[in-house]
Amino acid sequence: EVDTAAIEKWLDDADRHIAAAEAITEMDPSGAYVLAYDAARKSVAAALLGRGHRVLSRPGAHQALARFAKDLAGRHNEPSLARLDRLRRNRNRSEYGTRTFGASEVTEAINTARAISRACREIG
């Protein structure tokens, strides 16, 4: 069953994450990147939930969500969705390694997250 309240919550969370990422880009580029990724991920999760499905919290869940986003990108001709997996991989390198981000990378991630959020709202 489609949970419209959860969909709206995740999309609202995504909007707040994008705004927060913009606010801290200079102070904490890695944190801003992670927020941008989380915004994109929650947007795609909302689109999946809109189809009556959800990704379970277990290893590989974010990767499965990235595959769903890539599928949506192809079906809806929306290239931003196909970039979720790149955001995910970069985020992982930062969280579990030594990857850092420059201002232009963070800005690109935020713009990608915004485009993914917008696309997921339009796709429904």
Short mmCIF file of N, CA and C in Angstrom, two decimals, residues 1-42:
data_model
loop_
_atom_site.label_atom_id
_atom_site.label_comp_id
_atom_site.label_asym_id
_atom_site.label_seq_id
_atom_site.Cartn_x
_atom_site.Cartn_y
_atom_site.Cartn_z
N GLU A 1 0.84 -1.18 0.00
CA GLU A 1 0.00 0.00 0.00
C GLU A 1 0.89 1.25 0.00
N VAL A 2 0.48 2.25 -0.73
CA VAL A 2 1.25 3.49 -0.84
C VAL A 2 1.02 4.35 0.41
N ASP A 3 2.10 4.75 1.03
CA ASP A 3 2.05 5.56 2.25
C ASP A 3 2.38 7.01 1.87
N THR A 4 1.37 7.80 1.52
CA THR A 4 1.60 9.16 1.04
C THR A 4 2.22 10.05 2.11
N ALA A 5 1.90 9.82 3.37
CA ALA A 5 2.50 10.61 4.45
C ALA A 5 4.02 10.38 4.51
N ALA A 6 4.44 9.14 4.38
CA ALA A 6 5.88 8.83 4.39
C ALA A 6 6.57 9.42 3.17
N ILE A 7 5.90 9.36 2.03
CA ILE A 7 6.47 9.94 0.81
C ILE A 7 6.72 11.43 1.01
N GLU A 8 5.74 12.13 1.50
CA GLU A 8 5.88 13.58 1.72
C GLU A 8 6.96 13.87 2.76
N LYS A 9 7.03 13.06 3.81
CA LYS A 9 8.05 13.26 4.83
C LYS A 9 9.43 13.13 4.22
N TRP A 10 9.66 12.08 3.43
CA TRP A 10 10.98 11.88 2.82
C TRP A 10 11.32 13.00 1.85
N LEU A 11 10.34 13.45 1.08
CA LEU A 11 10.61 14.54 0.15
C LEU A 11 10.87 15.85 0.90
N ASP A 12 10.16 16.08 1.98
CA ASP A 12 10.42 17.26 2.81
C ASP A 12 11.81 17.16 3.47
N ASP A 13 12.16 15.97 3.95
CA ASP A 13 13.50 15.76 4.50
C ASP A 13 14.55 16.11 3.45
N ALA A 14 14.32 15.66 2.23
CA ALA A 14 15.27 15.93 1.14
C ALA A 14 15.45 17.43 0.93
N ASP A 15 14.36 18.16 0.92
CA ASP A 15 14.44 19.62 0.76
C ASP A 15 15.26 20.25 1.90
N ARG A 16 15.02 19.80 3.13
CA ARG A 16 15.78 20.34 4.27
C ARG A 16 17.25 19.97 4.18
N HIS A 17 17.55 18.76 3.76
CA HIS A 17 18.95 18.34 3.62
C HIS A 17 19.67 19.20 2.58
N ILE A 18 18.99 19.50 1.48
CA ILE A 18 19.59 20.34 0.44
C ILE A 18 19.88 21.73 1.00
N ALA A 19 18.93 22.31 1.69
CA ALA A 19 19.12 23.64 2.28
C ALA A 19 20.26 23.61 3.30
N ALA A 20 20.31 22.58 4.13
CA ALA A 20 21.37 22.47 5.13
C ALA A 20 22.74 22.29 4.47
N ALA A 21 22.79 21.49 3.42
CA ALA A 21 24.05 21.28 2.70
C ALA A 21 24.57 22.59 2.14
N GLU A 22 23.67 23.39 1.57
CA GLU A 22 24.08 24.69 1.04
C GLU A 22 24.62 25.57 2.15
N ALA A 23 24.01 25.51 3.32
CA ALA A 23 24.41 26.37 4.42
C ALA A 23 25.78 26.01 4.99
N ILE A 24 26.17 24.73 4.93
CA ILE A 24 27.43 24.32 5.55
C ILE A 24 28.53 23.96 4.55
N THR A 25 28.30 24.20 3.28
CA THR A 25 29.28 23.81 2.26
C THR A 25 30.69 24.30 2.58
N GLU A 26 30.82 25.53 2.93
CA GLU A 26 32.15 26.10 3.18
C GLU A 26 32.73 25.59 4.49
N MET A 27 31.91 25.49 5.52
CA MET A 27 32.37 25.09 6.84
C MET A 27 32.70 23.60 6.91
N ASP A 28 31.88 22.76 6.27
CA ASP A 28 32.02 21.31 6.37
C ASP A 28 31.67 20.66 5.03
N PRO A 29 32.59 20.71 4.06
CA PRO A 29 32.29 20.17 2.74
C PRO A 29 31.89 18.69 2.74
N SER A 30 32.54 17.88 3.55
CA SER A 30 32.19 16.45 3.58
C SER A 30 30.79 16.24 4.15
N GLY A 31 30.46 16.97 5.20
CA GLY A 31 29.12 16.89 5.76
C GLY A 31 28.07 17.36 4.77
N ALA A 32 28.38 18.41 4.03
CA ALA A 32 27.45 18.92 3.02
C ALA A 32 27.24 17.89 1.93
N TYR A 33 28.31 17.20 1.52
CA TYR A 33 28.20 16.17 0.49
C TYR A 33 27.30 15.04 0.97
N VAL A 34 27.51 14.61 2.20
CA VAL A 34 26.70 13.52 2.76
C VAL A 34 25.22 13.93 2.81
N LEU A 35 24.95 15.17 3.20
CA LEU A 35 23.57 15.66 3.22
C LEU A 35 22.97 15.67 1.82
N ALA A 36 23.76 16.08 0.83
CA ALA A 36 23.27 16.09 -0.55
C ALA A 36 22.93 14.66 -0.99
N TYR A 37 23.82 13.72 -0.68
CA TYR A 37 23.55 12.32 -1.01
C TYR A 37 22.28 11.84 -0.32
N ASP A 38 22.15 12.13 0.97
CA ASP A 38 20.96 11.69 1.71
C ASP A 38 19.69 12.29 1.12
N ALA A 39 19.76 13.53 0.66
CA ALA A 39 18.61 14.16 0.03
C ALA A 39 18.22 13.41 -1.24
N ALA A 40 19.21 13.09 -2.05
CA ALA A 40 18.94 12.35 -3.29
C ALA A 40 18.39 10.96 -2.99
N ARG A 41 19.01 10.29 -2.02
CA ARG A 41 18.58 8.93 -1.65
C ARG A 41 17.15 8.92 -1.13
N LYS A 42 16.80 9.86 -0.28
CA LYS A 42 15.44 9.91 0.27
C LYS A 42 14.43 10.24 -0.82
#
